Amino acid sequence: MARLNLIPDRFTVLLLGVVTLASFLPASGRTADVLSSMTTLAVAALFFLHGAKLSREAIWAGVTHWRLHLLVALCTFAVFPLVGFALRPLLEPLVTPNLYLGLLFLCTLPATVQSAIAFTSMARGNVAAAVCSASASTLLGILVTPLLVSLLLAKGGATSNPWEAAGRIAVQLLLPFIAGHLLRPLIGGVLQRRAVALKVVDQGSILLVVYVAFSHAVTEGLWQDIPTSALAGLLFACTVLLAAVLTIATWSSRKLGFSKEDEITIVFCGSKKSLMNGVPMASVLFAPHVAGAIVLPLMLFHQLQLMVCAVLARRYAHRAPPAAATA
């Protein structure tokens, strides 16, 4: 059964298929222009649905457990960027400049919602706190990620003017998100009943954005600029980054006296990075010719975090139950 965790999930396989398609049949000319316009609409629709699905109760439930949520937010938006930047002398020589920018962009992203909650539940952690923290992270990410990108990556030349980027984020991501959340009382029930269809829309939007981003990058010579050694270095860099944050999150939660259930929530919510939010944000924040290389570290980190956290969740789940529960 342990080997099953090493098999990429279906969405990862689809992502790899889209990258392969873009590598051999990249969109160009008029087709690329049409797909770019479709991407803008798809990203807006994606964040509209994110806002409509985000429960206000989930945001506020557990606000009293502020120490846990604060630590998760610090791991997500402070520890990750600091570790990524501090390890620059080690990681940057292993990859290309754009791949390292992708690593830093990865460090600025919010946490996932679905997988963080799923792993917390599997490990018998504080699920209510996980729902609250992961949901709040998504909301914060729309505001915090562009700010962190402007601070960490502006010197790399991959981003445009930070104020222009903030304006695009507000128009393409934040406004649809707010509109969806305000309309939640009217359409929330419909979305719950159409959960399977909406998942297809979510994933289809991400696949479209990835295809367009990689088409631009391939046309600009992406694979000529990335040697095989850089891909191996990227895998090592993602592994080091994930291991460092998992270690810091675990040590911090124990040092601050959190219960084992809260520790599980902190570890799984504080170490995750959202592919669903990261890919659309990259298409908004970065120039088209570098967006493909920017999202490549995120795609690799996505699969790596799933495999590692599946093993951790199983180990947590096999721990002895509390004495009171046993009695």
mmCIF file of C-alpha atoms in Angstrom:
data_model
loop_
_atom_site.group_PDB
_atom_site.id
_atom_site.type_symbol
_atom_site.label_atom_id
_atom_site.label_comp_id
_atom_site.label_asym_id
_atom_site.label_seq_id
_atom_site.Cartn_x
_atom_site.Cartn_y
_atom_site.Cartn_z
ATOM 1 C CA MET A 1 0.000 0.000 0.000
ATOM 2 C CA ALA A 2 2.878 2.395 0.685
ATOM 3 C CA ARG A 3 3.884 2.309 -2.974
ATOM 4 C CA LEU A 4 0.553 3.748 -4.007
ATOM 5 C CA ASN A 5 1.548 7.064 -2.455
ATOM 6 C CA LEU A 6 4.418 7.325 -4.931
ATOM 7 C CA ILE A 7 2.094 7.192 -7.923
ATOM 8 C CA PRO A 8 1.171 10.665 -9.240
ATOM 9 C CA ASP A 9 -2.483 11.586 -8.855
ATOM 10 C CA ARG A 10 -4.626 11.881 -11.974
ATOM 11 C CA PHE A 11 -4.438 15.657 -12.084
ATOM 12 C CA THR A 12 -0.632 15.554 -11.973
ATOM 13 C CA VAL A 13 -0.667 13.106 -14.883
ATOM 14 C CA LEU A 14 -2.913 15.504 -16.816
ATOM 15 C CA LEU A 15 -0.536 18.364 -16.037
ATOM 16 C CA LEU A 16 2.393 16.364 -17.349
ATOM 17 C CA GLY A 17 0.359 15.563 -20.473
ATOM 18 C CA VAL A 18 -0.399 19.259 -21.042
ATOM 19 C CA VAL A 19 3.280 20.177 -20.592
ATOM 20 C CA THR A 20 4.228 17.474 -23.108
ATOM 21 C CA LEU A 21 1.599 18.730 -25.566
ATOM 22 C CA ALA A 22 2.830 22.308 -25.219
ATOM 23 C CA SER A 23 6.421 21.136 -25.682
ATOM 24 C CA PHE A 24 5.698 19.464 -29.029
ATOM 25 C CA LEU A 25 2.664 21.463 -30.220
ATOM 26 C CA PRO A 26 2.873 24.935 -28.644
ATOM 27 C CA ALA A 27 0.160 27.432 -29.447
ATOM 28 C CA SER A 28 1.378 30.326 -31.576
ATOM 29 C CA GLY A 29 0.108 33.229 -33.602
ATOM 30 C CA ARG A 30 -3.627 33.835 -33.652
ATOM 31 C CA THR A 31 -4.315 30.639 -31.704
ATOM 32 C CA ALA A 32 -2.070 31.799 -28.865
ATOM 33 C CA ASP A 33 -3.855 35.173 -28.748
ATOM 34 C CA VAL A 34 -7.278 33.511 -28.550
ATOM 35 C CA LEU A 35 -6.129 31.098 -25.838
ATOM 36 C CA SER A 36 -4.585 33.965 -23.854
ATOM 37 C CA SER A 37 -7.952 35.751 -23.871
ATOM 38 C CA MET A 38 -9.666 32.528 -22.812
ATOM 39 C CA THR A 39 -7.110 32.178 -20.021
ATOM 40 C CA THR A 40 -8.005 35.594 -18.621
ATOM 41 C CA LEU A 41 -11.685 34.624 -18.491
ATOM 42 C CA ALA A 42 -10.883 31.184 -17.060
ATOM 43 C CA VAL A 43 -8.792 32.666 -14.244
ATOM 44 C CA ALA A 44 -11.545 35.142 -13.350
ATOM 45 C CA ALA A 45 -14.119 32.320 -13.349
ATOM 46 C CA LEU A 46 -11.828 30.154 -11.226
ATOM 47 C CA PHE A 47 -11.504 32.790 -8.496
ATOM 48 C CA PHE A 48 -15.217 33.566 -8.695
ATOM 49 C CA LEU A 49 -15.874 29.923 -7.859
ATOM 50 C CA HIS A 50 -13.230 29.987 -5.110
ATOM 51 C CA GLY A 51 -15.025 32.907 -3.504
ATOM 52 C CA ALA A 52 -18.433 31.282 -3.847
ATOM 53 C CA LYS A 53 -17.238 28.024 -2.277
ATOM 54 C CA LEU A 54 -15.455 29.669 0.672
ATOM 55 C CA SER A 55 -17.716 29.450 3.695
ATOM 56 C CA ARG A 56 -17.820 32.532 5.887
ATOM 57 C CA GLU A 57 -18.397 30.239 8.828
ATOM 58 C CA ALA A 58 -15.180 28.384 7.986
ATOM 59 C CA ILE A 59 -13.268 31.661 8.068
ATOM 60 C CA TRP A 60 -14.615 32.694 11.453
ATOM 61 C CA ALA A 61 -14.983 29.310 13.124
ATOM 62 C CA GLY A 62 -11.909 28.891 15.257
ATOM 63 C CA VAL A 63 -10.797 32.506 15.284
ATOM 64 C CA THR A 64 -10.428 32.059 19.040
ATOM 65 C CA HIS A 65 -7.580 29.615 18.333
ATOM 66 C CA TRP A 66 -5.520 32.545 17.104
ATOM 67 C CA ARG A 67 -2.134 31.166 18.175
ATOM 68 C CA LEU A 68 -2.492 28.184 15.855
ATOM 69 C CA HIS A 69 -3.701 30.276 12.910
ATOM 70 C CA LEU A 70 -0.943 32.824 13.455
ATOM 71 C CA LEU A 71 1.729 30.111 13.407
ATOM 72 C CA VAL A 72 0.285 28.587 10.228
ATOM 73 C CA ALA A 73 0.218 32.004 8.548
ATOM 74 C CA LEU A 74 3.814 32.656 9.619
ATOM 75 C CA CYS A 75 4.930 29.300 8.205
ATOM 76 C CA THR A 76 3.105 29.963 4.933
ATOM 77 C CA PHE A 77 3.988 33.593 4.288
ATOM 78 C CA ALA A 78 7.141 34.194 6.374
ATOM 79 C CA VAL A 79 9.069 30.968 6.997
ATOM 80 C CA PHE A 80 8.773 29.743 3.406
ATOM 81 C CA PRO A 81 10.085 32.979 1.814
ATOM 82 C CA LEU A 82 12.838 33.332 4.429
ATOM 83 C CA VAL A 83 14.002 29.738 3.911
ATOM 84 C CA GLY A 84 13.867 30.079 0.129
ATOM 85 C CA PHE A 85 15.872 33.287 0.244
ATOM 86 C CA ALA A 86 18.319 32.058 2.915
ATOM 87 C CA LEU A 87 19.081 28.916 0.896
ATOM 88 C CA ARG A 88 19.822 30.940 -2.229
ATOM 89 C CA PRO A 89 23.603 30.226 -2.140
ATOM 90 C CA LEU A 90 22.808 26.492 -2.077
ATOM 91 C CA LEU A 91 19.822 26.325 -4.414
ATOM 92 C CA GLU A 92 20.464 28.929 -7.112
ATOM 93 C CA PRO A 93 23.613 27.230 -8.529
ATOM 94 C CA LEU A 94 21.616 24.021 -8.982
ATOM 95 C CA VAL A 95 18.946 25.529 -11.252
ATOM 96 C CA THR A 96 18.534 28.229 -13.879
ATOM 97 C CA PRO A 97 17.752 31.846 -12.851
ATOM 98 C CA ASN A 98 14.092 31.535 -13.906
ATOM 99 C CA LEU A 99 13.677 28.248 -12.035
ATOM 100 C CA TYR A 100 15.035 29.878 -8.901
ATOM 101 C CA LEU A 101 12.540 32.713 -9.385
ATOM 102 C CA GLY A 102 9.900 29.978 -9.610
ATOM 103 C CA LEU A 103 11.097 28.585 -6.278
ATOM 104 C CA LEU A 104 10.784 32.014 -4.669
ATOM 105 C CA PHE A 105 7.320 32.455 -6.212
ATOM 106 C CA LEU A 106 6.358 29.064 -4.804
ATOM 107 C CA CYS A 107 7.407 30.310 -1.358
ATOM 108 C CA THR A 108 4.985 33.261 -1.539
ATOM 109 C CA LEU A 109 1.846 31.250 -2.303
ATOM 110 C CA PRO A 110 -1.024 30.427 0.081
ATOM 111 C CA ALA A 111 -1.676 26.946 1.405
ATOM 112 C CA THR A 112 -3.937 24.424 -0.238
ATOM 113 C CA VAL A 113 -7.410 23.827 1.155
ATOM 114 C CA GLN A 114 -8.498 20.354 0.073
ATOM 115 C CA SER A 115 -5.295 18.391 0.651
ATOM 116 C CA ALA A 116 -4.407 20.183 3.897
ATOM 117 C CA ILE A 117 -7.804 19.291 5.363
ATOM 118 C CA ALA A 118 -7.710 15.761 3.955
ATOM 119 C CA PHE A 119 -4.285 14.975 5.430
ATOM 120 C CA THR A 120 -5.231 16.543 8.776
ATOM 121 C CA SER A 121 -8.318 14.356 8.907
ATOM 122 C CA MET A 122 -6.342 11.254 7.914
ATOM 123 C CA ALA A 123 -3.797 11.941 10.668
ATOM 124 C CA ARG A 124 -6.511 12.533 13.318
ATOM 125 C CA GLY A 125 -5.664 16.192 13.754
ATOM 126 C CA ASN A 126 -7.740 19.309 14.485
ATOM 127 C CA VAL A 127 -9.884 19.329 11.348
ATOM 128 C CA ALA A 128 -11.972 22.385 12.324
ATOM 129 C CA ALA A 129 -8.808 24.446 12.772
ATOM 130 C CA ALA A 130 -7.462 23.113 9.457
ATOM 131 C CA VAL A 131 -10.603 24.279 7.635
ATOM 132 C CA CYS A 132 -10.291 27.718 9.185
ATOM 133 C CA SER A 133 -6.543 28.103 8.572
ATOM 134 C CA ALA A 134 -6.574 26.818 5.003
ATOM 135 C CA SER A 135 -9.559 28.981 4.068
ATOM 136 C CA ALA A 136 -8.001 32.068 5.636
ATOM 137 C CA SER A 137 -4.729 31.312 3.825
ATOM 138 C CA THR A 138 -6.513 31.366 0.468
ATOM 139 C CA LEU A 139 -8.042 34.731 1.274
ATOM 140 C CA LEU A 140 -4.776 36.192 2.567
ATOM 141 C CA GLY A 141 -2.859 34.872 -0.432
ATOM 142 C CA ILE A 142 -4.772 37.080 -2.860
ATOM 143 C CA LEU A 143 -3.475 40.098 -0.962
ATOM 144 C CA VAL A 144 -0.138 38.931 0.457
ATOM 145 C CA THR A 145 1.315 36.948 -2.457
ATOM 146 C CA PRO A 146 1.551 39.913 -4.896
ATOM 147 C CA LEU A 147 3.223 41.970 -2.149
ATOM 148 C CA LEU A 148 5.778 39.248 -1.446
ATOM 149 C CA VAL A 149 6.397 38.758 -5.156
ATOM 150 C CA SER A 150 7.102 42.459 -5.575
ATOM 151 C CA LEU A 151 9.551 42.349 -2.657
ATOM 152 C CA LEU A 152 11.383 39.122 -3.528
ATOM 153 C CA LEU A 153 11.216 38.858 -7.295
ATOM 154 C CA ALA A 154 11.068 42.390 -8.666
ATOM 155 C CA LYS A 155 14.852 42.539 -8.968
ATOM 156 C CA GLY A 156 14.803 39.430 -11.129
ATOM 157 C CA GLY A 157 13.087 41.319 -13.931
ATOM 158 C CA ALA A 158 10.396 38.671 -14.370
ATOM 159 C CA THR A 159 7.623 40.858 -13.016
ATOM 160 C CA SER A 160 6.292 44.128 -14.236
ATOM 161 C CA ASN A 161 5.712 47.246 -12.146
ATOM 162 C CA PRO A 162 4.403 46.092 -8.731
ATOM 163 C CA TRP A 163 1.575 48.639 -8.824
ATOM 164 C CA GLU A 164 0.504 47.394 -12.235
ATOM 165 C CA ALA A 165 0.662 43.811 -10.946
ATOM 166 C CA ALA A 166 -1.442 44.790 -7.929
ATOM 167 C CA GLY A 167 -4.007 46.353 -10.246
ATOM 168 C CA ARG A 168 -4.205 43.208 -12.380
ATOM 169 C CA ILE A 169 -4.580 41.067 -9.265
ATOM 170 C CA ALA A 170 -7.416 43.282 -8.054
ATOM 171 C CA VAL A 171 -9.259 43.171 -11.391
ATOM 172 C CA GLN A 172 -8.637 39.556 -12.435
ATOM 173 C CA LEU A 173 -8.557 37.787 -9.063
ATOM 174 C CA LEU A 174 -9.796 39.824 -6.113
ATOM 175 C CA LEU A 175 -12.947 41.308 -7.657
ATOM 176 C CA PRO A 176 -14.213 37.941 -9.009
ATOM 177 C CA PHE A 177 -13.370 36.354 -5.650
ATOM 178 C CA ILE A 178 -15.362 38.982 -3.724
ATOM 179 C CA ALA A 179 -18.250 38.782 -6.186
ATOM 180 C CA GLY A 180 -18.409 35.010 -5.829
ATOM 181 C CA HIS A 181 -18.325 35.209 -2.038
ATOM 182 C CA LEU A 182 -21.082 37.845 -1.933
ATOM 183 C CA LEU A 183 -23.253 35.672 -4.184
ATOM 184 C CA ARG A 184 -22.615 32.557 -2.084
ATOM 185 C CA PRO A 185 -26.027 32.742 -0.314
ATOM 186 C CA LEU A 186 -27.710 32.569 -3.728
ATOM 187 C CA ILE A 187 -25.526 30.037 -5.528
ATOM 188 C CA GLY A 188 -23.854 28.097 -2.710
ATOM 189 C CA GLY A 189 -26.406 25.300 -2.782
ATOM 190 C CA VAL A 190 -26.111 24.887 -6.545
ATOM 191 C CA LEU A 191 -22.328 24.700 -6.280
ATOM 192 C CA GLN A 192 -22.528 21.974 -3.644
ATOM 193 C CA ARG A 193 -24.857 19.921 -5.819
ATOM 194 C CA ARG A 194 -22.570 20.382 -8.827
ATOM 195 C CA ALA A 195 -19.317 19.689 -6.981
ATOM 196 C CA VAL A 196 -18.080 17.115 -9.500
ATOM 197 C CA ALA A 197 -18.755 19.362 -12.496
ATOM 198 C CA LEU A 198 -17.096 22.310 -10.755
ATOM 199 C CA LYS A 199 -14.017 20.221 -10.073
ATOM 200 C CA VAL A 200 -13.753 19.596 -13.815
ATOM 201 C CA VAL A 201 -14.075 23.354 -14.437
ATOM 202 C CA ASP A 202 -11.401 24.102 -11.800
ATOM 203 C CA GLN A 203 -8.928 21.609 -13.170
ATOM 204 C CA GLY A 204 -9.745 22.437 -16.790
ATOM 205 C CA SER A 205 -8.986 26.118 -16.121
ATOM 206 C CA ILE A 206 -5.624 25.232 -14.581
ATOM 207 C CA LEU A 207 -4.745 22.948 -17.495
ATOM 208 C CA LEU A 208 -5.568 25.724 -19.967
ATOM 209 C CA VAL A 209 -3.402 28.235 -18.088
ATOM 210 C CA VAL A 210 -0.514 25.746 -17.919
ATOM 211 C CA TYR A 211 -0.764 24.995 -21.640
ATOM 212 C CA VAL A 212 -0.734 28.676 -22.590
ATOM 213 C CA ALA A 213 2.140 29.456 -20.200
ATOM 214 C CA PHE A 214 4.273 26.580 -21.439
ATOM 215 C CA SER A 215 3.444 27.359 -25.069
ATOM 216 C CA HIS A 216 4.855 30.858 -24.612
ATOM 217 C CA ALA A 217 7.879 29.485 -22.772
ATOM 218 C CA VAL A 218 8.604 26.747 -25.324
ATOM 219 C CA THR A 219 8.341 29.254 -28.173
ATOM 220 C CA GLU A 220 10.934 31.363 -26.344
ATOM 221 C CA GLY A 221 13.266 28.355 -25.985
ATOM 222 C CA LEU A 222 12.364 27.016 -22.525
ATOM 223 C CA TRP A 223 13.802 23.518 -22.935
ATOM 224 C CA GLN A 224 16.931 24.817 -24.613
ATOM 225 C CA ASP A 225 17.564 27.007 -21.572
ATOM 226 C CA ILE A 226 16.931 24.279 -18.969
ATOM 227 C CA PRO A 227 19.513 21.457 -18.973
ATOM 228 C CA THR A 228 18.746 18.048 -17.492
ATOM 229 C CA SER A 229 21.059 18.794 -14.571
ATOM 230 C CA ALA A 230 18.884 21.800 -13.679
ATOM 231 C CA LEU A 231 15.783 19.572 -13.486
ATOM 232 C CA ALA A 232 17.628 17.223 -11.125
ATOM 233 C CA GLY A 233 18.745 20.238 -9.123
ATOM 234 C CA LEU A 234 15.149 21.485 -9.000
ATOM 235 C CA LEU A 235 13.991 18.191 -7.485
ATOM 236 C CA PHE A 236 16.711 18.457 -4.843
ATOM 237 C CA ALA A 237 15.825 22.112 -4.156
ATOM 238 C CA CYS A 238 12.117 21.311 -3.676
ATOM 239 C CA THR A 239 13.016 18.437 -1.359
ATOM 240 C CA VAL A 240 15.294 20.632 0.770
ATOM 241 C CA LEU A 241 12.687 23.392 0.927
ATOM 242 C CA LEU A 242 9.884 21.042 1.982
ATOM 243 C CA ALA A 243 12.064 19.261 4.553
ATOM 244 C CA ALA A 244 13.171 22.561 6.088
ATOM 245 C CA VAL A 245 9.634 23.920 6.472
ATOM 246 C CA LEU A 246 8.263 20.622 7.816
ATOM 247 C CA THR A 247 11.047 20.564 10.402
ATOM 248 C CA ILE A 248 10.476 24.184 11.447
ATOM 249 C CA ALA A 249 6.685 23.746 11.657
ATOM 250 C CA THR A 250 6.990 20.575 13.755
ATOM 251 C CA TRP A 251 9.647 22.029 16.071
ATOM 252 C CA SER A 252 7.755 25.313 16.541
ATOM 253 C CA SER A 253 4.450 23.638 17.374
ATOM 254 C CA ARG A 254 6.111 21.425 19.992
ATOM 255 C CA LYS A 255 8.201 24.254 21.422
ATOM 256 C CA LEU A 256 5.084 26.398 21.853
ATOM 257 C CA GLY A 257 3.238 23.609 23.646
ATOM 258 C CA PHE A 258 0.518 22.777 21.130
ATOM 259 C CA SER A 259 -1.339 19.497 21.446
ATOM 260 C CA LYS A 260 -0.584 16.668 19.023
ATOM 261 C CA GLU A 261 -3.844 17.369 17.156
ATOM 262 C CA ASP A 262 -2.914 21.025 16.745
ATOM 263 C CA GLU A 263 0.629 20.077 15.736
ATOM 264 C CA ILE A 264 -0.790 17.966 12.920
ATOM 265 C CA THR A 265 -2.865 20.911 11.682
ATOM 266 C CA ILE A 266 0.126 23.252 11.819
ATOM 267 C CA VAL A 267 2.374 20.803 9.966
ATOM 268 C CA PHE A 268 -0.052 20.048 7.151
ATOM 269 C CA CYS A 269 -1.491 23.555 6.709
ATOM 270 C CA GLY A 270 1.842 25.323 7.138
ATOM 271 C CA SER A 271 3.820 23.203 4.672
ATOM 272 C CA LYS A 272 1.399 23.165 1.723
ATOM 273 C CA LYS A 273 1.465 25.383 -1.351
ATOM 274 C CA SER A 274 -1.538 25.753 -3.632
ATOM 275 C CA LEU A 275 -1.178 24.743 -7.270
ATOM 276 C CA MET A 276 -4.736 25.857 -7.963
ATOM 277 C CA ASN A 277 -3.982 29.412 -6.834
ATOM 278 C CA GLY A 278 -0.352 29.527 -7.934
ATOM 279 C CA VAL A 279 -0.794 28.814 -11.644
ATOM 280 C CA PRO A 280 -3.422 31.538 -12.251
ATOM 281 C CA MET A 281 -1.434 34.030 -10.160
ATOM 282 C CA ALA A 282 1.692 33.310 -12.213
ATOM 283 C CA SER A 283 -0.199 34.048 -15.421
ATOM 284 C CA VAL A 284 -1.203 37.435 -13.996
ATOM 285 C CA LEU A 285 2.043 38.422 -12.286
ATOM 286 C CA PHE A 286 4.710 37.298 -14.765
ATOM 287 C CA ALA A 287 5.617 37.995 -18.350
ATOM 288 C CA PRO A 288 4.332 35.238 -20.691
ATOM 289 C CA HIS A 289 7.786 34.102 -21.823
ATOM 290 C CA VAL A 290 8.895 33.240 -18.251
ATOM 291 C CA ALA A 291 5.598 32.014 -16.747
ATOM 292 C CA GLY A 292 6.229 28.422 -17.880
ATOM 293 C CA ALA A 293 9.546 28.197 -16.062
ATOM 294 C CA ILE A 294 8.037 29.964 -13.039
ATOM 295 C CA VAL A 295 5.292 27.354 -12.528
ATOM 296 C CA LEU A 296 7.554 24.338 -13.142
ATOM 297 C CA PRO A 297 8.896 24.285 -9.535
ATOM 298 C CA LEU A 298 5.337 24.557 -8.222
ATOM 299 C CA MET A 299 4.194 21.561 -10.284
ATOM 300 C CA LEU A 300 7.068 19.465 -8.969
ATOM 301 C CA PHE A 301 6.569 20.650 -5.382
ATOM 302 C CA HIS A 302 2.857 19.834 -5.642
ATOM 303 C CA GLN A 303 3.489 16.142 -6.265
ATOM 304 C CA LEU A 304 6.340 15.996 -3.755
ATOM 305 C CA GLN A 305 4.252 17.452 -0.931
ATOM 306 C CA LEU A 306 1.450 14.973 -1.635
ATOM 307 C CA MET A 307 3.793 11.985 -1.429
ATOM 308 C CA VAL A 308 5.647 13.139 1.693
ATOM 309 C CA CYS A 309 2.533 14.263 3.567
ATOM 310 C CA ALA A 310 0.759 10.984 2.780
ATOM 311 C CA VAL A 311 3.556 9.145 4.573
ATOM 312 C CA LEU A 312 3.500 11.604 7.496
ATOM 313 C CA ALA A 313 -0.281 11.398 7.818
ATOM 314 C CA ARG A 314 -0.137 7.609 8.005
ATOM 315 C CA ARG A 315 2.536 7.776 10.726
ATOM 316 C CA TYR A 316 0.503 10.288 12.740
ATOM 317 C CA ALA A 317 -2.633 8.167 12.348
ATOM 318 C CA HIS A 318 -0.888 5.120 13.819
ATOM 319 C CA ARG A 319 0.007 6.893 17.054
ATOM 320 C CA ALA A 320 -1.526 5.662 20.291
ATOM 321 C CA PRO A 321 -4.883 7.259 21.193
ATOM 322 C CA PRO A 322 -5.021 9.670 24.152
ATOM 323 C CA ALA A 323 -5.305 8.074 27.570
ATOM 324 C CA ALA A 324 -8.707 9.628 28.209
ATOM 325 C CA ALA A 325 -10.082 8.267 24.949
ATOM 326 C CA THR A 326 -8.669 4.834 25.752
ATOM 327 C CA ALA A 327 -10.301 4.860 29.178
#
